[in-house]
């Protein structure tokens, strides 16, 4: 079922390892090895309850992935990537395992689904895609939703963690100093420049020295879908990102950074990692340098 989109300008409209359309999902809805996941997650100021919305109506057969619960709760940082054992346990309980094609969506369009897509990739699961436009597009097209929980059948899952897909604070600090990676920040421009206070208390304002700014909203169309590959590439280049170099994506807490990671994958840029701690970590430590103007 998986396809390749290794060439930037030749990326397929539907790539079950990166991004699929609502038409694709509707056509494959009855496939026995398809698993659909609702990965909705919202910032506090959005005033939305992801679990309540899932209970009220979701794409038929969808399981709910709780980003805050399926995380490393030993960490003081928000929703850090889960330990392998916890991921396996939660996925088996959701009936998601080896041999499944996974499609992930969220209730915003494209916001939190890429974070769960990245988590699956981190665990070595390749046949996983984000639903372009998410639940809003699915609903707008008059496609079915249900409020019944899915029938779960346990499925074995094996994991091969892909450590190269994630960076810690020490690795990011080295990249910032050496400039051998391009660091790209998905936060809004006013937060990147240090002109707006951070929503999490106690964090300094600004950005990682040497990082570039590409707000995640700039990669999404007014209809809530990901921009076409050519337009995505143009956005990265306009932000000053050298696509010949490896890229580290970052944001406020590691969620919207995954939108940049998804976009990089969409244009065929495979050498990218996500800074899981993101600004929630960097902005907390006074011994880490902070920049407050464009580099």
mmCIF file of C-alpha atoms in Angstrom, residues 17-295:
data_model
loop_
_atom_site.group_PDB
_atom_site.id
_atom_site.type_symbol
_atom_site.label_atom_id
_atom_site.label_comp_id
_atom_site.label_asym_id
_atom_site.label_seq_id
_atom_site.Cartn_x
_atom_site.Cartn_y
_atom_site.Cartn_z
ATOM 1 C CA UNK A 17 3.807 7.283 4.171
ATOM 2 C CA UNK A 18 3.279 11.037 4.387
ATOM 3 C CA UNK A 19 -0.082 12.539 3.399
ATOM 4 C CA UNK A 20 -3.373 11.233 1.997
ATOM 5 C CA UNK A 21 -6.551 12.952 0.837
ATOM 6 C CA UNK A 22 -10.068 12.475 2.107
ATOM 7 C CA UNK A 23 -10.852 10.771 -1.216
ATOM 8 C CA UNK A 24 -8.066 8.262 -0.565
ATOM 9 C CA UNK A 25 -9.299 7.531 2.942
ATOM 10 C CA UNK A 26 -12.881 7.105 1.772
ATOM 11 C CA UNK A 27 -11.734 4.696 -0.947
ATOM 12 C CA UNK A 28 -9.726 2.618 1.557
ATOM 13 C CA UNK A 29 -12.123 2.855 4.516
ATOM 14 C CA UNK A 30 -13.033 -0.839 4.323
ATOM 15 C CA UNK A 31 -9.454 -2.119 4.025
ATOM 16 C CA UNK A 32 -8.982 -4.696 6.809
ATOM 17 C CA UNK A 33 -5.507 -3.446 7.695
ATOM 18 C CA UNK A 34 -6.387 0.254 7.810
ATOM 19 C CA UNK A 35 -6.344 1.951 11.205
ATOM 20 C CA UNK A 36 -7.575 5.526 11.622
ATOM 21 C CA UNK A 37 -6.430 7.625 14.574
ATOM 22 C CA UNK A 38 -7.921 10.841 15.936
ATOM 23 C CA UNK A 39 -4.945 12.810 17.252
ATOM 24 C CA UNK A 40 -6.790 16.001 18.140
ATOM 25 C CA UNK A 41 -5.073 18.187 20.722
ATOM 26 C CA UNK A 42 -5.644 21.855 21.437
ATOM 27 C CA UNK A 43 -3.877 24.704 23.171
ATOM 28 C CA UNK A 44 -5.683 26.025 26.257
ATOM 29 C CA UNK A 45 -6.621 29.288 24.549
ATOM 30 C CA UNK A 46 -8.452 27.364 21.808
ATOM 31 C CA UNK A 47 -11.193 26.490 24.296
ATOM 32 C CA UNK A 48 -11.802 23.014 22.874
ATOM 33 C CA UNK A 49 -12.019 19.563 24.475
ATOM 34 C CA UNK A 50 -10.471 16.961 22.175
ATOM 35 C CA UNK A 51 -11.822 13.899 23.981
ATOM 36 C CA UNK A 52 -15.356 15.298 24.221
ATOM 37 C CA UNK A 53 -15.294 16.136 20.520
ATOM 38 C CA UNK A 54 -14.096 12.622 19.689
ATOM 39 C CA UNK A 55 -16.880 11.105 21.788
ATOM 40 C CA UNK A 56 -19.448 13.288 20.012
ATOM 41 C CA UNK A 57 -18.337 12.347 16.517
ATOM 42 C CA UNK A 58 -15.282 10.895 14.769
ATOM 43 C CA UNK A 59 -14.368 9.232 11.484
ATOM 44 C CA UNK A 60 -15.784 5.684 11.568
ATOM 45 C CA UNK A 61 -13.422 3.254 13.268
ATOM 46 C CA UNK A 62 -11.084 5.951 14.561
ATOM 47 C CA UNK A 63 -9.208 5.417 17.807
ATOM 48 C CA UNK A 64 -8.301 8.379 20.027
ATOM 49 C CA UNK A 65 -4.605 9.072 20.641
ATOM 50 C CA UNK A 66 -4.105 11.165 23.776
ATOM 51 C CA UNK A 67 -0.922 13.166 23.127
ATOM 52 C CA UNK A 68 -0.564 14.189 26.760
ATOM 53 C CA UNK A 69 -1.110 10.682 28.170
ATOM 54 C CA UNK A 70 0.872 8.694 25.574
ATOM 55 C CA UNK A 71 4.043 10.537 26.502
ATOM 56 C CA UNK A 72 7.014 10.340 28.816
ATOM 57 C CA UNK A 73 5.323 11.461 31.992
ATOM 58 C CA UNK A 74 8.555 11.110 33.934
ATOM 59 C CA UNK A 75 9.634 14.349 32.269
ATOM 60 C CA UNK A 76 8.651 17.775 33.566
ATOM 61 C CA UNK A 77 8.352 18.912 29.954
ATOM 62 C CA UNK A 78 4.983 18.617 28.191
ATOM 63 C CA UNK A 79 4.082 15.581 26.039
ATOM 64 C CA UNK A 80 7.614 14.346 25.400
ATOM 65 C CA UNK A 81 7.906 11.270 23.163
ATOM 66 C CA UNK A 82 6.788 8.149 25.039
ATOM 67 C CA UNK A 83 9.132 5.346 26.037
ATOM 68 C CA UNK A 84 9.053 2.451 23.581
ATOM 69 C CA UNK A 85 7.340 0.110 26.046
ATOM 70 C CA UNK A 86 4.559 2.590 26.762
ATOM 71 C CA UNK A 87 3.966 3.251 23.064
ATOM 72 C CA UNK A 88 3.707 -0.471 22.348
ATOM 73 C CA UNK A 89 1.323 -0.997 25.273
ATOM 74 C CA UNK A 90 -0.981 1.847 24.277
ATOM 75 C CA UNK A 91 -1.032 0.878 20.600
ATOM 76 C CA UNK A 92 -1.842 -2.756 21.368
ATOM 77 C CA UNK A 93 -4.680 -1.567 23.579
ATOM 78 C CA UNK A 94 -5.919 0.505 20.631
ATOM 79 C CA UNK A 95 -5.665 -2.468 18.268
ATOM 80 C CA UNK A 96 -2.870 -0.895 16.216
ATOM 81 C CA UNK A 97 0.078 -3.092 15.303
ATOM 82 C CA UNK A 98 2.368 -4.569 12.701
ATOM 83 C CA UNK A 99 1.129 -4.602 9.132
ATOM 84 C CA UNK A 100 -1.363 -1.798 9.594
ATOM 85 C CA UNK A 101 -1.629 1.259 7.383
ATOM 86 C CA UNK A 102 -2.274 4.127 9.790
ATOM 87 C CA UNK A 103 -4.003 7.394 8.873
ATOM 88 C CA UNK A 104 -3.971 10.178 11.451
ATOM 89 C CA UNK A 105 -6.209 13.234 11.559
ATOM 90 C CA UNK A 106 -7.120 16.038 13.927
ATOM 91 C CA UNK A 107 -10.075 18.324 14.510
ATOM 92 C CA UNK A 108 -8.239 21.484 13.519
ATOM 93 C CA UNK A 109 -7.282 20.465 9.975
ATOM 94 C CA UNK A 110 -3.521 20.038 10.199
ATOM 95 C CA UNK A 111 -2.242 20.857 13.656
ATOM 96 C CA UNK A 112 -1.587 17.997 16.082
ATOM 97 C CA UNK A 113 -1.878 15.023 13.692
ATOM 98 C CA UNK A 114 1.689 15.536 12.371
ATOM 99 C CA UNK A 115 3.006 15.177 15.933
ATOM 100 C CA UNK A 116 1.511 11.690 16.195
ATOM 101 C CA UNK A 117 2.688 10.900 12.642
ATOM 102 C CA UNK A 118 6.213 11.825 13.771
ATOM 103 C CA UNK A 119 5.839 9.683 16.903
ATOM 104 C CA UNK A 120 4.988 6.650 14.766
ATOM 105 C CA UNK A 121 7.991 7.397 12.532
ATOM 106 C CA UNK A 122 10.183 7.680 15.632
ATOM 107 C CA UNK A 123 9.051 4.195 16.573
ATOM 108 C CA UNK A 124 10.007 2.867 13.151
ATOM 109 C CA UNK A 125 6.484 2.597 11.741
ATOM 110 C CA UNK A 126 6.637 3.730 8.124
ATOM 111 C CA UNK A 127 3.143 3.080 6.752
ATOM 112 C CA UNK A 128 1.583 6.094 8.433
ATOM 113 C CA UNK A 129 0.103 9.228 6.903
ATOM 114 C CA UNK A 130 -1.656 12.437 7.913
ATOM 115 C CA UNK A 131 -5.145 13.078 6.546
ATOM 116 C CA UNK A 132 -4.907 16.291 4.529
ATOM 117 C CA UNK A 133 -7.454 18.770 5.862
ATOM 118 C CA UNK A 134 -8.358 16.496 8.763
ATOM 119 C CA UNK A 135 -11.818 16.182 10.252
ATOM 120 C CA UNK A 136 -13.020 19.650 9.116
ATOM 121 C CA UNK A 137 -12.510 18.725 5.447
ATOM 122 C CA UNK A 138 -14.008 15.272 5.973
ATOM 123 C CA UNK A 139 -17.133 16.802 7.548
ATOM 124 C CA UNK A 140 -17.378 19.605 4.972
ATOM 125 C CA UNK A 141 -17.577 16.983 2.248
ATOM 126 C CA UNK A 142 -20.506 15.297 3.978
ATOM 127 C CA UNK A 143 -18.619 12.127 4.785
ATOM 128 C CA UNK A 144 -19.772 9.864 7.638
ATOM 129 C CA UNK A 145 -18.918 10.258 11.301
ATOM 130 C CA UNK A 146 -19.968 8.122 14.243
ATOM 131 C CA UNK A 147 -20.064 8.381 18.009
ATOM 132 C CA UNK A 148 -19.559 4.681 18.726
ATOM 133 C CA UNK A 149 -16.186 3.395 19.973
ATOM 134 C CA UNK A 150 -14.435 1.029 17.576
ATOM 135 C CA UNK A 151 -14.254 -2.715 18.091
ATOM 136 C CA UNK A 152 -10.709 -3.383 19.280
ATOM 137 C CA UNK A 153 -8.757 -6.526 18.453
ATOM 138 C CA UNK A 154 -5.313 -6.855 19.964
ATOM 139 C CA UNK A 155 -2.480 -6.728 17.434
ATOM 140 C CA UNK A 156 1.204 -7.408 18.070
ATOM 141 C CA UNK A 157 3.509 -4.457 17.500
ATOM 142 C CA UNK A 158 7.274 -4.413 17.116
ATOM 143 C CA UNK A 159 9.203 -1.159 17.382
ATOM 144 C CA UNK A 160 12.606 -0.098 16.090
ATOM 145 C CA UNK A 161 13.198 3.368 17.516
ATOM 146 C CA UNK A 162 14.725 5.771 14.990
ATOM 147 C CA UNK A 163 16.917 7.851 17.290
ATOM 148 C CA UNK A 164 18.051 10.125 14.445
ATOM 149 C CA UNK A 165 14.555 11.632 14.206
ATOM 150 C CA UNK A 166 14.758 13.359 17.595
ATOM 151 C CA UNK A 167 17.235 15.822 19.128
ATOM 152 C CA UNK A 168 17.852 16.744 22.755
ATOM 153 C CA UNK A 169 18.898 20.107 24.140
ATOM 154 C CA UNK A 170 22.630 19.300 24.050
ATOM 155 C CA UNK A 171 22.498 18.300 20.396
ATOM 156 C CA UNK A 172 20.524 21.418 19.500
ATOM 157 C CA UNK A 173 22.965 23.624 21.397
ATOM 158 C CA UNK A 174 25.825 22.128 19.396
ATOM 159 C CA UNK A 175 23.935 22.639 16.133
ATOM 160 C CA UNK A 176 23.232 26.252 17.088
ATOM 161 C CA UNK A 177 26.922 26.872 17.777
ATOM 162 C CA UNK A 178 28.368 25.005 14.803
ATOM 163 C CA UNK A 179 25.727 25.851 12.197
ATOM 164 C CA UNK A 180 25.961 22.404 10.644
ATOM 165 C CA UNK A 181 22.184 21.987 10.839
ATOM 166 C CA UNK A 182 19.534 24.539 9.944
ATOM 167 C CA UNK A 183 17.217 25.003 12.922
ATOM 168 C CA UNK A 184 13.703 26.047 11.898
ATOM 169 C CA UNK A 185 11.214 27.463 14.419
ATOM 170 C CA UNK A 186 7.474 26.934 13.740
ATOM 171 C CA UNK A 187 6.219 29.534 16.233
ATOM 172 C CA UNK A 188 4.548 32.794 15.230
ATOM 173 C CA UNK A 189 6.937 35.557 14.187
ATOM 174 C CA UNK A 190 6.243 37.759 17.222
ATOM 175 C CA UNK A 191 7.157 34.935 19.592
ATOM 176 C CA UNK A 192 10.249 34.073 17.566
ATOM 177 C CA UNK A 193 11.429 37.671 17.696
ATOM 178 C CA UNK A 194 10.745 37.910 21.431
ATOM 179 C CA UNK A 195 8.083 40.577 20.999
ATOM 180 C CA UNK A 196 5.325 38.461 22.569
ATOM 181 C CA UNK A 197 5.366 36.776 25.941
ATOM 182 C CA UNK A 198 5.451 32.999 25.961
ATOM 183 C CA UNK A 199 2.151 31.317 26.925
ATOM 184 C CA UNK A 200 3.955 29.058 29.405
ATOM 185 C CA UNK A 201 4.929 30.930 32.579
ATOM 186 C CA UNK A 202 8.593 31.309 33.432
ATOM 187 C CA UNK A 203 9.950 31.054 29.892
ATOM 188 C CA UNK A 204 12.167 33.702 28.362
ATOM 189 C CA UNK A 205 11.130 35.270 25.069
ATOM 190 C CA UNK A 206 13.087 34.913 21.840
ATOM 191 C CA UNK A 207 14.562 32.107 19.781
ATOM 192 C CA UNK A 208 17.502 29.714 19.522
ATOM 193 C CA UNK A 209 20.503 31.636 18.136
ATOM 194 C CA UNK A 210 20.954 30.990 14.428
ATOM 195 C CA UNK A 211 17.497 29.507 13.964
ATOM 196 C CA UNK A 212 15.193 30.498 11.117
ATOM 197 C CA UNK A 213 11.499 31.268 11.471
ATOM 198 C CA UNK A 214 8.803 29.567 9.416
ATOM 199 C CA UNK A 215 5.432 29.812 11.209
ATOM 200 C CA UNK A 216 3.518 26.575 10.764
ATOM 201 C CA UNK A 217 0.405 28.453 9.662
ATOM 202 C CA UNK A 218 2.308 29.627 6.581
ATOM 203 C CA UNK A 219 2.371 26.024 5.324
ATOM 204 C CA UNK A 220 -1.397 25.569 5.453
ATOM 205 C CA UNK A 221 -3.934 26.742 2.863
ATOM 206 C CA UNK A 222 -7.013 28.773 3.864
ATOM 207 C CA UNK A 223 -8.971 25.519 3.422
ATOM 208 C CA UNK A 224 -6.832 23.790 6.064
ATOM 209 C CA UNK A 225 -4.770 21.544 3.790
ATOM 210 C CA UNK A 226 -1.008 21.385 3.360
ATOM 211 C CA UNK A 227 0.388 23.569 0.578
ATOM 212 C CA UNK A 228 1.513 21.769 -2.596
ATOM 213 C CA UNK A 229 5.156 20.601 -2.601
ATOM 214 C CA UNK A 230 6.416 23.400 -4.843
ATOM 215 C CA UNK A 231 4.851 26.026 -2.579
ATOM 216 C CA UNK A 232 6.225 24.311 0.527
ATOM 217 C CA UNK A 233 9.726 24.388 -0.890
ATOM 218 C CA UNK A 234 9.328 28.074 -1.721
ATOM 219 C CA UNK A 235 8.263 28.810 1.871
ATOM 220 C CA UNK A 236 11.350 27.117 3.299
ATOM 221 C CA UNK A 237 13.631 28.927 0.866
ATOM 222 C CA UNK A 238 11.980 32.296 1.579
ATOM 223 C CA UNK A 239 12.624 31.701 5.284
ATOM 224 C CA UNK A 240 16.327 31.310 4.524
ATOM 225 C CA UNK A 241 16.447 27.555 5.104
ATOM 226 C CA UNK A 242 19.250 25.784 3.254
ATOM 227 C CA UNK A 243 17.580 22.601 2.086
ATOM 228 C CA UNK A 244 20.964 21.129 1.192
ATOM 229 C CA UNK A 245 21.636 20.858 4.937
ATOM 230 C CA UNK A 246 20.004 18.652 7.560
ATOM 231 C CA UNK A 247 17.187 20.398 9.442
ATOM 232 C CA UNK A 248 16.073 20.476 13.073
ATOM 233 C CA UNK A 249 12.460 21.541 13.584
ATOM 234 C CA UNK A 250 11.341 23.244 16.787
ATOM 235 C CA UNK A 251 8.376 25.171 18.207
ATOM 236 C CA UNK A 252 6.820 25.835 21.611
ATOM 237 C CA UNK A 253 6.499 22.273 22.907
ATOM 238 C CA UNK A 254 7.192 19.927 19.996
ATOM 239 C CA UNK A 255 3.714 19.752 18.431
ATOM 240 C CA UNK A 256 3.655 22.289 15.593
ATOM 241 C CA UNK A 257 7.337 21.548 14.844
ATOM 242 C CA UNK A 258 6.052 18.262 13.422
ATOM 243 C CA UNK A 259 4.104 20.229 10.789
ATOM 244 C CA UNK A 260 7.473 21.445 9.498
ATOM 245 C CA UNK A 261 8.759 17.855 9.640
ATOM 246 C CA UNK A 262 5.753 16.670 7.625
ATOM 247 C CA UNK A 263 6.313 19.433 5.067
ATOM 248 C CA UNK A 264 9.996 18.520 4.745
ATOM 249 C CA UNK A 265 9.055 14.898 4.161
ATOM 250 C CA UNK A 266 6.491 16.023 1.606
ATOM 251 C CA UNK A 267 9.132 17.814 -0.461
ATOM 252 C CA UNK A 268 11.522 14.866 -0.282
ATOM 253 C CA UNK A 269 13.878 16.270 2.366
ATOM 254 C CA UNK A 270 14.568 13.159 4.451
ATOM 255 C CA UNK A 271 17.368 14.405 6.732
ATOM 256 C CA UNK A 272 15.420 16.129 9.484
ATOM 257 C CA UNK A 273 14.975 15.767 13.236
ATOM 258 C CA UNK A 274 12.589 17.269 15.772
ATOM 259 C CA UNK A 275 13.722 19.018 18.949
ATOM 260 C CA UNK A 276 11.327 17.381 21.371
ATOM 261 C CA UNK A 277 11.847 19.788 24.279
ATOM 262 C CA UNK A 278 11.549 22.815 21.992
ATOM 263 C CA UNK A 279 11.083 26.258 23.562
ATOM 264 C CA UNK A 280 9.439 24.784 26.667
ATOM 265 C CA UNK A 281 12.923 23.486 27.478
ATOM 266 C CA UNK A 282 15.273 26.004 25.823
ATOM 267 C CA UNK A 283 13.436 29.021 27.209
ATOM 268 C CA UNK A 284 13.603 27.612 30.722
ATOM 269 C CA UNK A 285 17.393 27.421 31.133
ATOM 270 C CA UNK A 286 19.204 30.689 31.758
ATOM 271 C CA UNK A 287 22.561 29.224 30.706
ATOM 272 C CA UNK A 288 21.308 28.794 27.126
ATOM 273 C CA UNK A 289 21.654 31.817 24.883
ATOM 274 C CA UNK A 290 18.516 33.468 23.507
ATOM 275 C CA UNK A 291 18.289 35.714 20.459
ATOM 276 C CA UNK A 292 15.552 38.325 20.081
ATOM 277 C CA UNK A 293 16.094 39.580 16.534
ATOM 278 C CA UNK A 294 16.303 37.950 13.139
ATOM 279 C CA UNK A 295 19.808 36.468 12.580
#
